[in-house]
mmCIF file of C-alpha atoms and ligand atoms in Angstrom:
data_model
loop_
_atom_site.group_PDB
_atom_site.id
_atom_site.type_symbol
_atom_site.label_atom_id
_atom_site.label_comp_id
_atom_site.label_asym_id
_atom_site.label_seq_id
_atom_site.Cartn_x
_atom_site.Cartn_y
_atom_site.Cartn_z
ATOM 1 C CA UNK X 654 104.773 122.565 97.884
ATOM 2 C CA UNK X 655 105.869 121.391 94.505
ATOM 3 C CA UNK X 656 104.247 117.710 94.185
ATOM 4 C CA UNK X 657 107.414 115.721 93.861
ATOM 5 C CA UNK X 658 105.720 111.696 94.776
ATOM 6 C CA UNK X 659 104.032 111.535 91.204
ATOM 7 C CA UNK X 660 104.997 108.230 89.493
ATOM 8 C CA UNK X 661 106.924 107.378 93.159
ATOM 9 C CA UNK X 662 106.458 103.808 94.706
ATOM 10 C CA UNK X 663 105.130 104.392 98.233
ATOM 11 C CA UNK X 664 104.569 101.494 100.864
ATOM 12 C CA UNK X 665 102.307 102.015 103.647
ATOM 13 C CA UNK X 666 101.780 99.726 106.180
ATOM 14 C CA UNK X 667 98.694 99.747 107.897
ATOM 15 C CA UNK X 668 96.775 101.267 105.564
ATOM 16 C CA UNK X 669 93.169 99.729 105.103
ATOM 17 C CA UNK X 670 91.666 101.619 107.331
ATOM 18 C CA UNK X 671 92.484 104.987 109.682
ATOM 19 C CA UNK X 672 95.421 107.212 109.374
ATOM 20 C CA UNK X 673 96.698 104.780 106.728
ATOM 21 C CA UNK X 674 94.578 105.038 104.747
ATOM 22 C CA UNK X 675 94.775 108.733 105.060
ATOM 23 C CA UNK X 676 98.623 108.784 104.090
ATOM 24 C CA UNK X 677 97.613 106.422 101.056
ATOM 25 C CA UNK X 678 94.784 108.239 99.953
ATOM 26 C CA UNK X 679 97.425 111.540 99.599
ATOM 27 C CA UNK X 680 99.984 110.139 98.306
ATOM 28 C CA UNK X 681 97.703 108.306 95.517
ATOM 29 C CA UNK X 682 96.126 111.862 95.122
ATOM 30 C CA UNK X 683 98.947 113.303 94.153
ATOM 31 C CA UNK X 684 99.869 110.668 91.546
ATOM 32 C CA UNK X 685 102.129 107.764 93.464
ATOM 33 C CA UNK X 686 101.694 104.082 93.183
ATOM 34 C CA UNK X 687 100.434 103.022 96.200
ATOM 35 C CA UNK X 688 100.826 99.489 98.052
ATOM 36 C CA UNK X 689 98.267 99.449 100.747
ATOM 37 C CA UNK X 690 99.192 96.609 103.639
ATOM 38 C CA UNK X 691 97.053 94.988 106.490
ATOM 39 C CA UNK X 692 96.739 91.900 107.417
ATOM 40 C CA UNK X 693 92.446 91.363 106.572
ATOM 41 C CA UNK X 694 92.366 90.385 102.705
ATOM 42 C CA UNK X 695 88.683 91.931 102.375
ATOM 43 C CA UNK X 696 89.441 95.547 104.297
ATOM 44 C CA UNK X 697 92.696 95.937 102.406
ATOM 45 C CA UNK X 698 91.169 95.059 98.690
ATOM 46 C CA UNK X 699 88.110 97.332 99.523
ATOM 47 C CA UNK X 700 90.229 100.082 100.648
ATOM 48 C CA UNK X 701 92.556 99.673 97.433
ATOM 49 C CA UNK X 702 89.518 99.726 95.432
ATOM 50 C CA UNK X 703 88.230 103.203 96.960
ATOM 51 C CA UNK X 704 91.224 104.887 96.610
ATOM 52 C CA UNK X 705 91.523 103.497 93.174
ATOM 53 C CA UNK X 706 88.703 105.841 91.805
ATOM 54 C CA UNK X 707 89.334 108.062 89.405
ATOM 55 C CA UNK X 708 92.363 106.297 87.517
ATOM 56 C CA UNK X 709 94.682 106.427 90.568
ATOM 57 C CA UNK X 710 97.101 103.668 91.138
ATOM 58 C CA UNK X 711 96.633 101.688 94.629
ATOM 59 C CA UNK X 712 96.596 98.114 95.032
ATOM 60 C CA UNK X 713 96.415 95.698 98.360
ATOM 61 C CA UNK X 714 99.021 93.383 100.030
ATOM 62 C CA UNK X 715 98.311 90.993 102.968
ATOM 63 C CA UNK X 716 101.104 91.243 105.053
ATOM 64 C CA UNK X 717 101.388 91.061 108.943
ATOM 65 C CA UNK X 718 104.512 93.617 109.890
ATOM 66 C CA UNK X 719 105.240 91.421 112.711
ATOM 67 C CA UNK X 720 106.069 87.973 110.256
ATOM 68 C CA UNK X 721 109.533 89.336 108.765
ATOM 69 C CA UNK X 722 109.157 86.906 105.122
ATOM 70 C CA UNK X 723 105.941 88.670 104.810
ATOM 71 C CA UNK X 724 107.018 91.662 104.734
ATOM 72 C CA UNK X 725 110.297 90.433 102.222
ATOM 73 C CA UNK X 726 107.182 89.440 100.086
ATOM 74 C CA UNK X 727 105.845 92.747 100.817
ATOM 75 C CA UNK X 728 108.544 94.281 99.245
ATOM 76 C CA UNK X 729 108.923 91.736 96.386
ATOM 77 C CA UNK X 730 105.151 93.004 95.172
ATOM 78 C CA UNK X 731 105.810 96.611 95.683
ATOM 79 C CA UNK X 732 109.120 95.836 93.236
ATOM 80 C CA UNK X 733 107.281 93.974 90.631
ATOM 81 C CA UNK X 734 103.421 95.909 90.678
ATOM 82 C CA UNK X 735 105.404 99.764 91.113
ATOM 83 C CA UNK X 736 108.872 99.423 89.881
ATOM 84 C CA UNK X 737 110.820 99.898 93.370
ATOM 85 C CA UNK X 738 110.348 101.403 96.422
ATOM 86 C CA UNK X 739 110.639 105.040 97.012
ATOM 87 C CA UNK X 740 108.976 105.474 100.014
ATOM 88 C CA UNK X 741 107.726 103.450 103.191
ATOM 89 C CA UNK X 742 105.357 104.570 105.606
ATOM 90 C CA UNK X 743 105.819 102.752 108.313
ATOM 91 C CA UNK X 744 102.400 103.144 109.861
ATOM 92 C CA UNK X 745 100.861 100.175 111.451
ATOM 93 C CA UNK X 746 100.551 100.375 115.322
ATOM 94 C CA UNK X 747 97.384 98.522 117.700
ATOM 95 C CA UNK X 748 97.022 100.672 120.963
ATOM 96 C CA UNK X 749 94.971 98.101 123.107
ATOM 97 C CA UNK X 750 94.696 99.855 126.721
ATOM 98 C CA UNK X 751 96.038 98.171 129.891
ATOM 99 C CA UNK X 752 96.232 99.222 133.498
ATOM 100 C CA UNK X 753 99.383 98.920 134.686
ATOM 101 C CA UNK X 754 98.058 96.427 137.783
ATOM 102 C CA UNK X 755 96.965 94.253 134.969
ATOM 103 C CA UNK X 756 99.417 94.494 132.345
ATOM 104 C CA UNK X 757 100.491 91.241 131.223
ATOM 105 C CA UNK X 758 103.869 90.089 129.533
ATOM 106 C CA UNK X 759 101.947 89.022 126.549
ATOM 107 C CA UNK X 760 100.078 92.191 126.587
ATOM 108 C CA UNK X 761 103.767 93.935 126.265
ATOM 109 C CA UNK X 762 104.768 91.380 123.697
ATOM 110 C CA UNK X 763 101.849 92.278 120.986
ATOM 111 C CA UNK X 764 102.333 96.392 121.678
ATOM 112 C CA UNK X 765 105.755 95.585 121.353
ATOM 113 C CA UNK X 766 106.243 93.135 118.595
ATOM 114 C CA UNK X 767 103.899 94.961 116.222
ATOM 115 C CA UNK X 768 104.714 99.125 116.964
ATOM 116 C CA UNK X 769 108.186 98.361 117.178
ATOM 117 C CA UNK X 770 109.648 95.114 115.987
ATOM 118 C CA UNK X 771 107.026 95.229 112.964
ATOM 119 C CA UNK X 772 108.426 98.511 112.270
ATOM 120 C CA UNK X 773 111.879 97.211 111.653
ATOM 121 C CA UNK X 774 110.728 94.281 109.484
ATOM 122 C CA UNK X 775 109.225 96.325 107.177
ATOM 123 C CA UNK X 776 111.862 98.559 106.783
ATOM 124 C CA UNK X 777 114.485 96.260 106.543
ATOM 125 C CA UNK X 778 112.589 94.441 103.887
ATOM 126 C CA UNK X 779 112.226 97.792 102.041
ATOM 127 C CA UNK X 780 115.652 98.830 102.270
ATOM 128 C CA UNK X 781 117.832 97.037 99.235
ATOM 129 C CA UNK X 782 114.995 98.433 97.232
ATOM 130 C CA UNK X 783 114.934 102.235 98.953
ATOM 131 C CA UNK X 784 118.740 102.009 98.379
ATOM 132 C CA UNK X 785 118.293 101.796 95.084
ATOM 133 C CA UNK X 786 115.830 104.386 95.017
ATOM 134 C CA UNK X 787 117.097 107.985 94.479
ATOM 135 C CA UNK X 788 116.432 109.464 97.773
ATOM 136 C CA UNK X 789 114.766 107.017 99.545
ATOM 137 C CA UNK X 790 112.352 108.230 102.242
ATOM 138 C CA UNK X 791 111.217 106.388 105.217
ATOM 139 C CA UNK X 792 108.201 108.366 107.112
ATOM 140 C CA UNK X 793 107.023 106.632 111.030
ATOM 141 C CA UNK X 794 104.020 107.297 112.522
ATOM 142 C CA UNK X 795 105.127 107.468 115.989
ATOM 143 C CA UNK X 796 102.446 109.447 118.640
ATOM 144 C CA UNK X 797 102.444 112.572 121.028
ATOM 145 C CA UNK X 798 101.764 109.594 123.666
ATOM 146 C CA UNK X 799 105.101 108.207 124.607
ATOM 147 C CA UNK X 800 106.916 110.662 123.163
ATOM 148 C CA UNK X 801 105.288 113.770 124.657
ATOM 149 C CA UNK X 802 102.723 113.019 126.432
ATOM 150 C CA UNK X 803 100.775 110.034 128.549
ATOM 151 C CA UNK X 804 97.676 108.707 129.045
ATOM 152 C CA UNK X 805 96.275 106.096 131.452
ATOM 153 C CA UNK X 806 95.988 102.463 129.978
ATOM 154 C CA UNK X 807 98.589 103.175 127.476
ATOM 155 C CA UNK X 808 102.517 102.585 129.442
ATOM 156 C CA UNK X 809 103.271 100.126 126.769
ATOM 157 C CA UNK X 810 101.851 101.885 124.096
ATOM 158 C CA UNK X 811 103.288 104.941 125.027
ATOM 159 C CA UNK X 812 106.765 103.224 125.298
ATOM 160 C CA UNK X 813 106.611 101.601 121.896
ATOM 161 C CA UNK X 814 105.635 104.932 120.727
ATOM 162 C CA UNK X 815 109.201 106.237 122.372
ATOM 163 C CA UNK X 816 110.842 103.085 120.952
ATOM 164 C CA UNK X 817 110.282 104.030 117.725
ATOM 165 C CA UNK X 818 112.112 107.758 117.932
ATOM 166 C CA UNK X 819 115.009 105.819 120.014
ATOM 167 C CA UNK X 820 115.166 103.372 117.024
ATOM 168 C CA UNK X 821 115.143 106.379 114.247
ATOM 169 C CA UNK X 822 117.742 108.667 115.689
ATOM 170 C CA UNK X 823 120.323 105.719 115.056
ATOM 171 C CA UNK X 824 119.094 104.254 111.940
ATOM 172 C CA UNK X 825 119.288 107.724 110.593
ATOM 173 C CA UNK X 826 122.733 107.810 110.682
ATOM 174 C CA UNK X 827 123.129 104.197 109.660
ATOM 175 C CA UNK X 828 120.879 105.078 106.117
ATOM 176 C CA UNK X 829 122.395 108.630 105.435
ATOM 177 C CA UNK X 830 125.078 106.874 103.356
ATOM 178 C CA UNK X 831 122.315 105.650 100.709
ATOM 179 C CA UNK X 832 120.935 109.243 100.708
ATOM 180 C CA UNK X 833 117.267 107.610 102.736
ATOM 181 C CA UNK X 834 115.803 109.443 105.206
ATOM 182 C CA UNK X 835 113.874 108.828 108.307
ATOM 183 C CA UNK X 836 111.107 110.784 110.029
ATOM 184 C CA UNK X 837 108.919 110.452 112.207
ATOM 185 C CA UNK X 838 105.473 112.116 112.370
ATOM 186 C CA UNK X 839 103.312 112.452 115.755
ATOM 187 C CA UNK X 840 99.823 112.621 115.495
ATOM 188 C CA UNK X 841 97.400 113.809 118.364
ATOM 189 C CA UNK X 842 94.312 113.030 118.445
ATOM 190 C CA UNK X 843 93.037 111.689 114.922
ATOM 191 C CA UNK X 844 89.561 111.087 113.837
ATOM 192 C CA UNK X 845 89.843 107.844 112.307
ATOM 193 C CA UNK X 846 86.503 104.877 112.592
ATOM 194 C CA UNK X 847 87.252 103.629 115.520
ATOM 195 C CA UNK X 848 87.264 107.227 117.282
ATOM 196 C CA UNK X 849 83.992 108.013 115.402
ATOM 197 C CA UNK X 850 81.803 105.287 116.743
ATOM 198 C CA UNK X 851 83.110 106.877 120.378
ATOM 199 C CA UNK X 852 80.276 109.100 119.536
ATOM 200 C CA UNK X 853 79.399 112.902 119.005
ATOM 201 C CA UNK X 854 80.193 113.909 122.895
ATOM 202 C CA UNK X 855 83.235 111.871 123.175
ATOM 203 C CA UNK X 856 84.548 113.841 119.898
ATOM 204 C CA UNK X 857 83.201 117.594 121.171
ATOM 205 C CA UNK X 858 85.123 116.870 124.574
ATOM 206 C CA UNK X 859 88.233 115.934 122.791
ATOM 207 C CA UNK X 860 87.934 118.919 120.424
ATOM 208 C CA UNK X 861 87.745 121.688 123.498
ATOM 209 C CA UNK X 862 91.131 119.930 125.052
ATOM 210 C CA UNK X 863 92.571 121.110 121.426
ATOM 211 C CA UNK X 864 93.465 124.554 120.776
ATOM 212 C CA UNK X 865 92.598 124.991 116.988
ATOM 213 C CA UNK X 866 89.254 123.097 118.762
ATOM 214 C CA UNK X 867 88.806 120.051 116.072
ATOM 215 C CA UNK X 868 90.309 116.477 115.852
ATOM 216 C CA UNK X 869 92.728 116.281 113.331
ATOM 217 C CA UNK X 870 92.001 114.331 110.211
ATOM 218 C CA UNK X 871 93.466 111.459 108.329
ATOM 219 C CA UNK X 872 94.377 114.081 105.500
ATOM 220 C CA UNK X 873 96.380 115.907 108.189
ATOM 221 C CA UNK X 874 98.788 113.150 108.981
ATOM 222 C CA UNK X 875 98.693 112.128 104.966
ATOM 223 C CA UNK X 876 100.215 115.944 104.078
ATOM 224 C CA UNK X 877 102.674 115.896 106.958
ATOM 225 C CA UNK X 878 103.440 112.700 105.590
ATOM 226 C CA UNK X 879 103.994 113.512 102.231
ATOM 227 C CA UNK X 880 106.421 116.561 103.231
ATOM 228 C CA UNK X 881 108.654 114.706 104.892
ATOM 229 C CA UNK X 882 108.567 112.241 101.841
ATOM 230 C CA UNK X 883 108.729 114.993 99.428
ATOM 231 C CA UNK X 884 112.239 116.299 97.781
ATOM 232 C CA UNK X 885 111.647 119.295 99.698
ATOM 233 C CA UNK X 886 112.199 117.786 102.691
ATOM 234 C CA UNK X 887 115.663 116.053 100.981
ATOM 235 C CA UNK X 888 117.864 117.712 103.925
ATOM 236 C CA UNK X 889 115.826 116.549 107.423
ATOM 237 C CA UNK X 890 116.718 113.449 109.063
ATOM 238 C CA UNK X 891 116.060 111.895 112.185
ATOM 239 C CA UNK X 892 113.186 114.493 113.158
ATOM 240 C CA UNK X 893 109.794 114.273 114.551
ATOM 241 C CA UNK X 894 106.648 116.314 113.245
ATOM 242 C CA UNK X 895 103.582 117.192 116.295
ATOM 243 C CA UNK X 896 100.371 117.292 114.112
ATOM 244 C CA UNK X 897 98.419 117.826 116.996
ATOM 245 C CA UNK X 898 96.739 120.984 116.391
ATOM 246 C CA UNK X 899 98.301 122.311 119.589
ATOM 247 C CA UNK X 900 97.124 120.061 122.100
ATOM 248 C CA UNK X 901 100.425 119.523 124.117
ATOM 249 C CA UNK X 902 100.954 123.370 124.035
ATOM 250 C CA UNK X 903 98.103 124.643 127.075
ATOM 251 C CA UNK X 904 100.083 124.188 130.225
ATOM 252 C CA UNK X 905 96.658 124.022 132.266
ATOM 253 C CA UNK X 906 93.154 124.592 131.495
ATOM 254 C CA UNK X 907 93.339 128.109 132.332
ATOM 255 C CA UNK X 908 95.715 128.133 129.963
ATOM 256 C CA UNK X 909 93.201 127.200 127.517
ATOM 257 C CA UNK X 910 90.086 128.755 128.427
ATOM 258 C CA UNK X 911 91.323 132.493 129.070
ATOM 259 C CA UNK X 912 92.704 131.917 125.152
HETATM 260 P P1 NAP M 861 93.489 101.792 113.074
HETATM 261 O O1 NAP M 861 92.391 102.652 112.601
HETATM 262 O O2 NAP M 861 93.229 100.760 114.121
HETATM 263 O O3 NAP M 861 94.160 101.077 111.808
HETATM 264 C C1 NAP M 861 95.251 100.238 111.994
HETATM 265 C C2 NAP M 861 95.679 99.695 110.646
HETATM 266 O O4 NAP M 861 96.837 98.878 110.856
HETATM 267 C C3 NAP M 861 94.645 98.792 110.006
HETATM 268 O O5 NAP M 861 94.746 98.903 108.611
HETATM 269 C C4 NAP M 861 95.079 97.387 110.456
HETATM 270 O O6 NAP M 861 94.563 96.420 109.546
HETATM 271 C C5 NAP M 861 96.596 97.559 110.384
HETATM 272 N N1 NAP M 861 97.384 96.655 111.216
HETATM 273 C C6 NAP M 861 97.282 96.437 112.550
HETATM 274 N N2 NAP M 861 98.172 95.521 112.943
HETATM 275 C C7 NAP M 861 98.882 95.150 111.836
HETATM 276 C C8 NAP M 861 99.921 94.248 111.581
HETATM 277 N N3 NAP M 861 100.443 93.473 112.560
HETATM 278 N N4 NAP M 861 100.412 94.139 110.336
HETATM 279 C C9 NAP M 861 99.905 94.882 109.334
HETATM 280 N N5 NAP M 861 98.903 95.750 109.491
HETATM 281 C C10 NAP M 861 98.393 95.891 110.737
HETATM 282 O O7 NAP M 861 94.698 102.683 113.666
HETATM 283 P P2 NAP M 861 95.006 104.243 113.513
HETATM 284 O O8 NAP M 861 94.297 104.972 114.593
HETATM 285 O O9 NAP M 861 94.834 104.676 112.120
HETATM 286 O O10 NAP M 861 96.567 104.235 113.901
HETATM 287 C C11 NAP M 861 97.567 104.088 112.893
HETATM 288 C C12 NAP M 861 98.895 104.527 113.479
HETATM 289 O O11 NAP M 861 98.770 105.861 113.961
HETATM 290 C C13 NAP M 861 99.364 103.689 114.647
HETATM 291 O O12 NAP M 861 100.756 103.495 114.560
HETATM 292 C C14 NAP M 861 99.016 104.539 115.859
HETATM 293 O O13 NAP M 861 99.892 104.298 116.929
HETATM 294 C C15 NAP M 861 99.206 105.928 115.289
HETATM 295 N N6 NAP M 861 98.449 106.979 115.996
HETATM 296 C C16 NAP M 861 97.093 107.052 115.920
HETATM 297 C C17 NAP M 861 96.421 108.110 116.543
HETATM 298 C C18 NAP M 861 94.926 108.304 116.419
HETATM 299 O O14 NAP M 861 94.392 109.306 116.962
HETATM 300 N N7 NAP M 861 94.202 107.443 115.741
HETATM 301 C C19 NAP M 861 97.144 109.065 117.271
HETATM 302 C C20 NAP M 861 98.524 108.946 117.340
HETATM 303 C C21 NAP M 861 99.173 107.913 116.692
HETATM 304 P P3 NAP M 861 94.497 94.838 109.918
HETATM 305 O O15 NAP M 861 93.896 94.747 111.288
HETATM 306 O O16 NAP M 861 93.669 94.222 108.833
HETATM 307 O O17 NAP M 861 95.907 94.349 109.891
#
């Protein structure tokens, strides 16, 4: 793939630590300027500061996606550090776990108010910028749960997850007319910190569910990421990307053991 983000301006939410921090690291690999958001001042400066090795351009905002001037300020310091905005990744998402017995209307609220409704404040903060952008790109991450698949403890997670491709299929149509596109991609199951300190066996249980039989990294979601950011990718709108390494493919576990 021709590398077509160097000198870009690329927002991503979420991005101190995880699969953030993943899509940052790529795109400031590959020569973007790189905003990293999160809402802890020391995690997001210490992140900016690793991915700053080696000359590359990343610096730290603290911003909470679901406080809408924040994210206006966001956008203010991606204009004035980077020169514009040419691309938001809209990546930060929480995915506390909840029985649905117990599942509280404030529990609904946060899932809701940050994976969706913090979604939409960054990106309509980012948009009079991305419009002036040529060929703004706007790049969700979104999840196979929701979407695709379930798992128990996550209804409201997996419904925000939903939200967010309900959401995209319209605004893709509303943006075409200033040339931005929307994508979203859908990780599986990503080895980020917090799924490391699960442990060794939780991980090599995970990994057998998974066809090409390994978690996916942070790099993964960064490349699929950067395609769909990428001029390449100029003509596809409204579409979703499975990085998942086939995990929703097996239809049963004979399925995937006589493989
Ligand atoms: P993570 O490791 O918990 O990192 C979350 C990041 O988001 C942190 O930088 C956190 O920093 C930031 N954040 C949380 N709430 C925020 C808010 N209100 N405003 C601004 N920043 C906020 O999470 P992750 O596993 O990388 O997940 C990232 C995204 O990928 C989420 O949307 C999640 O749904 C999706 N996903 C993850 C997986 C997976 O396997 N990990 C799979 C599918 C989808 P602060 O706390 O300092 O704000």
């Amino acid at each position: 793939m021709v590398n077509s983000c160097e000198g870009k301006s690329v927002i991503v939410t979420g991005a101190s630590k995880g699969i953030g921090k993943g899509i940052a690291a790529v795109f400031a690999r590959h020569g973007a300027k790189v905003l990293v958001v999160a809402r802890n001042l020391d995690q997001a400066d210490a992140c900016a500061a690793e991915l700053r090795a080696g000359g590359r351009q990343v610096s730290a905002f603290v911003g909470d996606v679901t406080n809408r001037s924040e994210m206006e300020e966001m956008a203010r310091v991606a204009v004035e550090r980077n020169g514009g905005i040419d691309i938001l990744c809209a990546n930060a998402g929480i995915f506390p776990q909840s029985k649905l017995e117990d599942m509280s209307g404030a529990d609904w609220d946060t899932v809701l108010s940050t994976n969706v409704k913090g979604m939409h404040f960054s990106i309509q903060a980012a948009l009079p910028a991305l419009k002036r952008s040529k060929g703004g790109r706007i790049v969700l991450t979104s999840s196979i749960t929701g979407p695709v698949t379930g798992f128990p403890g996550w209804a409201h997670y997996g419904a925000s997850k939903a939200a967010q491709l309900g959401f995209m299929r319209t605004a893709c149509i509303e943006l075409a007319k200033y040339g931005i596109t929307i994508n979203a991609v859908l990780p599986g199951n990503i080895k980020t910190e917090g799924l490391t300190d699960l442990g060794a066996d939780y991980e090599r249980t995970m990994a057998a569910s998974i066809p090409l039989k390994r978690l996916g990294s942070v790099d993964d979601i960064g490349h699929a990421a950067m395609f769909l950011a990428s001029d390449q990718a100029g003509y596809i709108t409204g579409q979703t990307l499975i990085v998942d390494g086939g995990q929703i493919l097996p239809e049963s576990l004979e399925a995937l053991n006589q493989a």
